[in-house]
mmCIF file of N, CA and C and ligand atoms in Angstrom:
data_model
loop_
_atom_site.group_PDB
_atom_site.id
_atom_site.type_symbol
_atom_site.label_atom_id
_atom_site.label_comp_id
_atom_site.label_asym_id
_atom_site.label_seq_id
_atom_site.Cartn_x
_atom_site.Cartn_y
_atom_site.Cartn_z
ATOM 1 N N MET A 26 8.686 -27.904 44.814
ATOM 2 C CA MET A 26 9.447 -29.004 45.406
ATOM 3 C C MET A 26 10.811 -29.094 44.722
ATOM 4 N N LYS A 27 11.837 -29.063 45.564
ATOM 5 C CA LYS A 27 13.191 -29.139 44.998
ATOM 6 C C LYS A 27 13.727 -30.543 45.194
ATOM 7 N N GLU A 28 13.430 -31.415 44.260
ATOM 8 C CA GLU A 28 13.925 -32.779 44.392
ATOM 9 C C GLU A 28 15.046 -33.029 43.393
ATOM 10 N N LYS A 29 16.110 -33.623 43.926
ATOM 11 C CA LYS A 29 17.238 -33.977 43.054
ATOM 12 C C LYS A 29 17.355 -35.485 43.040
ATOM 13 N N VAL A 30 17.817 -35.992 41.924
ATOM 14 C CA VAL A 30 17.993 -37.435 41.803
ATOM 15 C C VAL A 30 19.470 -37.735 41.586
ATOM 16 N N TYR A 31 19.965 -38.724 42.318
ATOM 17 C CA TYR A 31 21.355 -39.153 42.181
ATOM 18 C C TYR A 31 21.321 -40.594 41.664
ATOM 19 N N TYR A 32 21.879 -40.793 40.513
ATOM 20 C CA TYR A 32 21.747 -42.071 39.834
ATOM 21 C C TYR A 32 22.909 -43.010 40.139
ATOM 22 N N GLY A 33 22.594 -44.177 40.638
ATOM 23 C CA GLY A 33 23.607 -45.202 40.827
ATOM 24 C C GLY A 33 23.305 -46.371 39.905
ATOM 25 N N LYS A 34 24.169 -47.373 39.954
ATOM 26 C CA LYS A 34 23.964 -48.529 39.076
ATOM 27 C C LYS A 34 22.811 -49.400 39.565
ATOM 28 N N GLU A 35 22.654 -49.480 40.893
ATOM 29 C CA GLU A 35 21.619 -50.373 41.429
ATOM 30 C C GLU A 35 20.534 -49.642 42.183
ATOM 31 N N ILE A 36 20.744 -48.354 42.419
ATOM 32 C CA ILE A 36 19.760 -47.599 43.201
ATOM 33 C C ILE A 36 19.779 -46.144 42.752
ATOM 34 N N GLU A 37 18.611 -45.557 42.742
ATOM 35 C CA GLU A 37 18.507 -44.111 42.519
ATOM 36 C C GLU A 37 18.083 -43.477 43.830
ATOM 37 N N VAL A 38 18.778 -42.431 44.215
ATOM 38 C CA VAL A 38 18.478 -41.751 45.471
ATOM 39 C C VAL A 38 17.877 -40.382 45.159
ATOM 40 N N MET A 39 16.715 -40.122 45.742
ATOM 41 C CA MET A 39 16.051 -38.839 45.558
ATOM 42 C C MET A 39 16.150 -38.037 46.860
ATOM 43 N N PHE A 40 16.432 -36.764 46.699
ATOM 44 C CA PHE A 40 16.551 -35.898 47.879
ATOM 45 C C PHE A 40 15.714 -34.640 47.670
ATOM 46 N N ASN A 41 14.817 -34.394 48.610
ATOM 47 C CA ASN A 41 13.968 -33.206 48.554
ATOM 48 C C ASN A 41 14.403 -32.234 49.654
ATOM 49 N N SER A 42 15.123 -31.207 49.275
ATOM 50 C CA SER A 42 15.682 -30.285 50.268
ATOM 51 C C SER A 42 14.598 -29.498 51.004
ATOM 52 N N ASP A 43 13.405 -29.406 50.424
ATOM 53 C CA ASP A 43 12.318 -28.655 51.071
ATOM 54 C C ASP A 43 11.848 -29.311 52.360
ATOM 55 N N VAL A 44 11.970 -30.634 52.446
ATOM 56 C CA VAL A 44 11.441 -31.310 53.635
ATOM 57 C C VAL A 44 12.534 -31.800 54.588
ATOM 58 N N CYS A 45 13.801 -31.654 54.214
ATOM 59 C CA CYS A 45 14.907 -32.087 55.075
ATOM 60 C C CYS A 45 14.916 -31.262 56.360
ATOM 61 N N ILE A 46 15.020 -31.951 57.498
ATOM 62 C CA ILE A 46 15.056 -31.238 58.784
ATOM 63 C C ILE A 46 16.479 -31.212 59.355
ATOM 64 N N HIS A 47 17.443 -31.575 58.554
ATOM 65 C CA HIS A 47 18.873 -31.466 58.897
ATOM 66 C C HIS A 47 19.229 -32.204 60.185
ATOM 67 N N SER A 48 18.676 -33.391 60.309
ATOM 68 C CA SER A 48 18.998 -34.209 61.483
ATOM 69 C C SER A 48 20.436 -34.730 61.404
ATOM 70 N N GLY A 49 20.953 -34.850 60.209
ATOM 71 C CA GLY A 49 22.326 -35.333 60.040
ATOM 72 C C GLY A 49 22.459 -36.841 60.083
ATOM 73 N N ILE A 50 21.341 -37.532 60.190
ATOM 74 C CA ILE A 50 21.400 -39.001 60.297
ATOM 75 C C ILE A 50 22.037 -39.612 59.054
ATOM 76 N N CYS A 51 21.711 -39.079 57.904
ATOM 77 C CA CYS A 51 22.248 -39.661 56.661
ATOM 78 C C CYS A 51 23.772 -39.562 56.620
ATOM 79 N N VAL A 52 24.315 -38.393 56.911
ATOM 80 C CA VAL A 52 25.769 -38.199 56.806
ATOM 81 C C VAL A 52 26.522 -38.911 57.929
ATOM 82 N N LYS A 53 25.892 -39.023 59.098
ATOM 83 C CA LYS A 53 26.571 -39.704 60.213
ATOM 84 C C LYS A 53 26.565 -41.211 60.013
ATOM 85 N N GLY A 54 25.486 -41.733 59.474
ATOM 86 C CA GLY A 54 25.344 -43.181 59.342
ATOM 87 C C GLY A 54 26.128 -43.765 58.183
ATOM 88 N N LEU A 55 26.126 -43.088 57.060
ATOM 89 C CA LEU A 55 26.837 -43.598 55.893
ATOM 90 C C LEU A 55 27.655 -42.467 55.274
ATOM 91 N N PRO A 56 28.742 -42.091 55.932
ATOM 92 C CA PRO A 56 29.520 -40.937 55.458
ATOM 93 C C PRO A 56 30.165 -41.148 54.091
ATOM 94 N N GLY A 57 30.324 -42.409 53.697
ATOM 95 C CA GLY A 57 30.893 -42.665 52.379
ATOM 96 C C GLY A 57 29.913 -42.377 51.254
ATOM 97 N N VAL A 58 28.644 -42.466 51.583
ATOM 98 C CA VAL A 58 27.596 -42.244 50.577
ATOM 99 C C VAL A 58 27.078 -40.810 50.636
ATOM 100 N N PHE A 59 26.845 -40.340 51.868
ATOM 101 C CA PHE A 59 26.306 -38.987 52.047
ATOM 102 C C PHE A 59 27.406 -38.097 52.642
ATOM 103 N N ASP A 60 27.964 -37.246 51.820
ATOM 104 C CA ASP A 60 29.092 -36.419 52.255
ATOM 105 C C ASP A 60 28.883 -34.993 51.734
ATOM 106 N N LEU A 61 28.547 -34.110 52.662
ATOM 107 C CA LEU A 61 28.214 -32.731 52.263
ATOM 108 C C LEU A 61 29.410 -31.961 51.712
ATOM 109 N N SER A 62 30.620 -32.480 51.934
ATOM 110 C CA SER A 62 31.790 -31.770 51.410
ATOM 111 C C SER A 62 32.061 -32.135 49.952
ATOM 112 N N LYS A 63 31.317 -33.124 49.457
ATOM 113 C CA LYS A 63 31.526 -33.565 48.067
ATOM 114 C C LYS A 63 30.416 -33.038 47.168
ATOM 115 N N ARG A 64 30.720 -32.928 45.906
ATOM 116 C CA ARG A 64 29.716 -32.591 44.897
ATOM 117 C C ARG A 64 29.780 -33.621 43.791
ATOM 118 N N PRO A 65 28.714 -34.360 43.535
ATOM 119 C CA PRO A 65 27.470 -34.347 44.288
ATOM 120 C C PRO A 65 27.659 -34.942 45.695
ATOM 121 N N TRP A 66 26.789 -34.588 46.601
ATOM 122 C CA TRP A 66 26.978 -35.019 47.993
ATOM 123 C C TRP A 66 26.471 -36.439 48.228
ATOM 124 N N VAL A 67 25.737 -37.001 47.267
ATOM 125 C CA VAL A 67 25.266 -38.381 47.377
ATOM 126 C C VAL A 67 25.995 -39.238 46.340
ATOM 127 N N SER A 68 26.610 -40.336 46.825
ATOM 128 C CA SER A 68 27.304 -41.268 45.924
ATOM 129 C C SER A 68 26.607 -42.628 46.010
ATOM 130 N N PRO A 69 25.632 -42.860 45.154
ATOM 131 C CA PRO A 69 24.822 -44.078 45.271
ATOM 132 C C PRO A 69 25.572 -45.364 44.976
ATOM 133 N N ASP A 70 26.786 -45.275 44.453
ATOM 134 C CA ASP A 70 27.555 -46.491 44.193
ATOM 135 C C ASP A 70 28.639 -46.729 45.250
ATOM 136 N N ALA A 71 28.635 -45.934 46.317
ATOM 137 C CA ALA A 71 29.693 -46.050 47.322
ATOM 138 C C ALA A 71 29.410 -47.131 48.363
ATOM 139 N N ASP A 72 28.243 -47.760 48.282
ATOM 140 C CA ASP A 72 27.919 -48.859 49.193
ATOM 141 C C ASP A 72 26.916 -49.749 48.463
ATOM 142 N N THR A 73 26.504 -50.830 49.105
ATOM 143 C CA THR A 73 25.525 -51.685 48.434
ATOM 144 C C THR A 73 24.170 -50.987 48.417
ATOM 145 N N ALA A 74 23.390 -51.284 47.399
ATOM 146 C CA ALA A 74 22.059 -50.681 47.281
ATOM 147 C C ALA A 74 21.226 -51.021 48.516
ATOM 148 N N GLU A 75 21.400 -52.232 49.033
ATOM 149 C CA GLU A 75 20.631 -52.668 50.198
ATOM 150 C C GLU A 75 20.968 -51.820 51.422
ATOM 151 N N ALA A 76 22.267 -51.587 51.629
ATOM 152 C CA ALA A 76 22.695 -50.798 52.784
ATOM 153 C C ALA A 76 22.189 -49.361 52.666
ATOM 154 N N ILE A 77 22.244 -48.814 51.467
ATOM 155 C CA ILE A 77 21.780 -47.441 51.267
ATOM 156 C C ILE A 77 20.267 -47.357 51.484
ATOM 157 N N ALA A 78 19.556 -48.328 50.939
ATOM 158 C CA ALA A 78 18.096 -48.327 51.087
ATOM 159 C C ALA A 78 17.704 -48.419 52.558
ATOM 160 N N GLN A 79 18.382 -49.317 53.286
ATOM 161 C CA GLN A 79 18.052 -49.478 54.714
ATOM 162 C C GLN A 79 18.335 -48.199 55.476
ATOM 163 N N HIS A 80 19.411 -47.528 55.111
ATOM 164 C CA HIS A 80 19.761 -46.297 55.819
ATOM 165 C C HIS A 80 18.794 -45.167 55.460
ATOM 166 N N ILE A 81 18.408 -45.096 54.220
ATOM 167 C CA ILE A 81 17.455 -44.058 53.817
ATOM 168 C C ILE A 81 16.130 -44.238 54.558
ATOM 169 N N ASP A 82 15.782 -45.482 54.859
ATOM 170 C CA ASP A 82 14.548 -45.727 55.613
ATOM 171 C C ASP A 82 14.578 -45.068 56.992
ATOM 172 N N THR A 83 15.762 -44.709 57.484
ATOM 173 C CA THR A 83 15.860 -44.087 58.810
ATOM 174 C C THR A 83 15.792 -42.559 58.731
ATOM 175 N N CYS A 84 15.734 -42.006 57.548
ATOM 176 C CA CYS A 84 15.621 -40.543 57.416
ATOM 177 C C CYS A 84 14.295 -40.110 58.031
ATOM 178 N N PRO A 85 14.332 -39.275 59.059
ATOM 179 C CA PRO A 85 13.111 -38.962 59.810
ATOM 180 C C PRO A 85 12.110 -38.075 59.067
ATOM 181 N N SER A 86 12.558 -37.333 58.096
ATOM 182 C CA SER A 86 11.657 -36.376 57.438
ATOM 183 C C SER A 86 11.068 -36.896 56.134
ATOM 184 N N GLY A 87 11.663 -37.944 55.587
ATOM 185 C CA GLY A 87 11.228 -38.402 54.272
ATOM 186 C C GLY A 87 11.869 -37.611 53.153
ATOM 187 N N ALA A 88 12.863 -36.797 53.475
ATOM 188 C CA ALA A 88 13.552 -36.019 52.436
ATOM 189 C C ALA A 88 14.307 -36.933 51.484
ATOM 190 N N LEU A 89 14.817 -38.022 52.029
ATOM 191 C CA LEU A 89 15.530 -38.995 51.195
ATOM 192 C C LEU A 89 14.602 -40.154 50.864
ATOM 193 N N THR A 90 14.532 -40.482 49.608
ATOM 194 C CA THR A 90 13.799 -41.664 49.174
ATOM 195 C C THR A 90 14.665 -42.371 48.135
ATOM 196 N N TYR A 91 14.242 -43.533 47.718
ATOM 197 C CA TYR A 91 15.064 -44.274 46.762
ATOM 198 C C TYR A 91 14.201 -45.151 45.879
ATOM 199 N N ARG A 92 14.825 -45.584 44.819
ATOM 200 C CA ARG A 92 14.195 -46.557 43.932
ATOM 201 C C ARG A 92 15.249 -47.600 43.599
ATOM 202 N N LEU A 93 14.974 -48.833 43.976
ATOM 203 C CA LEU A 93 15.922 -49.903 43.665
ATOM 204 C C LEU A 93 15.776 -50.280 42.201
ATOM 205 N N LEU A 94 16.887 -50.349 41.525
ATOM 206 C CA LEU A 94 16.854 -50.678 40.100
ATOM 207 C C LEU A 94 16.997 -52.188 39.941
ATOM 208 N N ASP A 95 16.034 -52.885 40.544
ATOM 209 C CA ASP A 95 16.057 -54.334 40.548
ATOM 210 C C ASP A 95 15.066 -54.828 39.496
ATOM 211 N N ASP A 96 15.601 -55.349 38.424
ATOM 212 C CA ASP A 96 14.742 -55.774 37.317
ATOM 213 C C ASP A 96 13.730 -56.830 37.729
ATOM 214 N N ASN A 97 14.101 -57.634 38.722
ATOM 215 C CA ASN A 97 13.212 -58.726 39.109
ATOM 216 C C ASN A 97 11.833 -58.233 39.490
ATOM 217 N N PHE A 98 11.807 -57.090 40.182
ATOM 218 C CA PHE A 98 10.530 -56.580 40.668
ATOM 219 C C PHE A 98 9.612 -56.207 39.509
ATOM 220 N N SER A 99 10.115 -55.388 38.593
ATOM 221 C CA SER A 99 9.264 -54.940 37.492
ATOM 222 C C SER A 99 8.934 -56.109 36.557
ATOM 223 N N THR A 100 9.904 -57.018 36.398
ATOM 224 C CA THR A 100 9.645 -58.150 35.511
ATOM 225 C C THR A 100 8.520 -59.017 36.078
ATOM 226 N N LYS A 101 8.589 -59.214 37.413
ATOM 227 C CA LYS A 101 7.551 -60.027 38.048
ATOM 228 C C LYS A 101 6.179 -59.414 37.823
ATOM 229 N N LYS A 102 6.108 -58.112 38.006
ATOM 230 C CA LYS A 102 4.820 -57.433 37.841
ATOM 231 C C LYS A 102 4.301 -57.590 36.416
ATOM 232 N N GLU A 103 5.232 -57.435 35.469
ATOM 233 C CA GLU A 103 4.810 -57.566 34.074
ATOM 234 C C GLU A 103 4.356 -58.996 33.788
ATOM 235 N N ASP A 104 5.060 -59.970 34.415
ATOM 236 C CA ASP A 104 4.703 -61.369 34.181
ATOM 237 C C ASP A 104 3.280 -61.669 34.638
ATOM 238 N N GLU A 105 2.869 -60.984 35.709
ATOM 239 C CA GLU A 105 1.527 -61.234 36.228
ATOM 240 C C GLU A 105 0.459 -60.947 35.182
ATOM 241 N N HIS A 106 0.754 -60.019 34.310
ATOM 242 C CA HIS A 106 -0.244 -59.647 33.299
ATOM 243 C C HIS A 106 -0.079 -60.451 32.011
ATOM 244 N N ALA A 107 0.959 -61.291 31.955
ATOM 245 C CA ALA A 107 1.237 -62.001 30.698
ATOM 246 C C ALA A 107 0.245 -63.136 30.483
HETATM 247 S S1 SF4 B 209 18.568 -37.956 57.368
HETATM 248 FE FE1 SF4 B 209 16.954 -36.969 56.160
HETATM 249 S S2 SF4 B 209 16.274 -35.256 57.402
HETATM 250 FE FE2 SF4 B 209 18.252 -35.895 58.211
HETATM 251 S S3 SF4 B 209 19.753 -34.590 57.164
HETATM 252 FE FE3 SF4 B 209 19.566 -36.478 55.992
HETATM 253 S S4 SF4 B 209 18.021 -36.017 54.447
HETATM 254 FE FE4 SF4 B 209 17.827 -34.449 56.014
#
């Protein structure tokens, strides 16, 4: 599995080139974030984490995934065990 991670301040974007079906939805929908002419081609800080996450949800193959770096979520989970 060839997965790459692109680190942003509020979101981490993971891309698995093995499962990408090259639909182009990512680059057409958010060209400021997903730009194949740039290196790296994913800029996780070029839009809000929410907008990027919502757009990644439309990736038809699951090649793009993300992890929101929202402390509230993990803190809440930890609090449950406190
Ligand atoms: S939207 Fe998903 S399947 Fe389509 S090109 Fe982008 S990563 Fe590949």
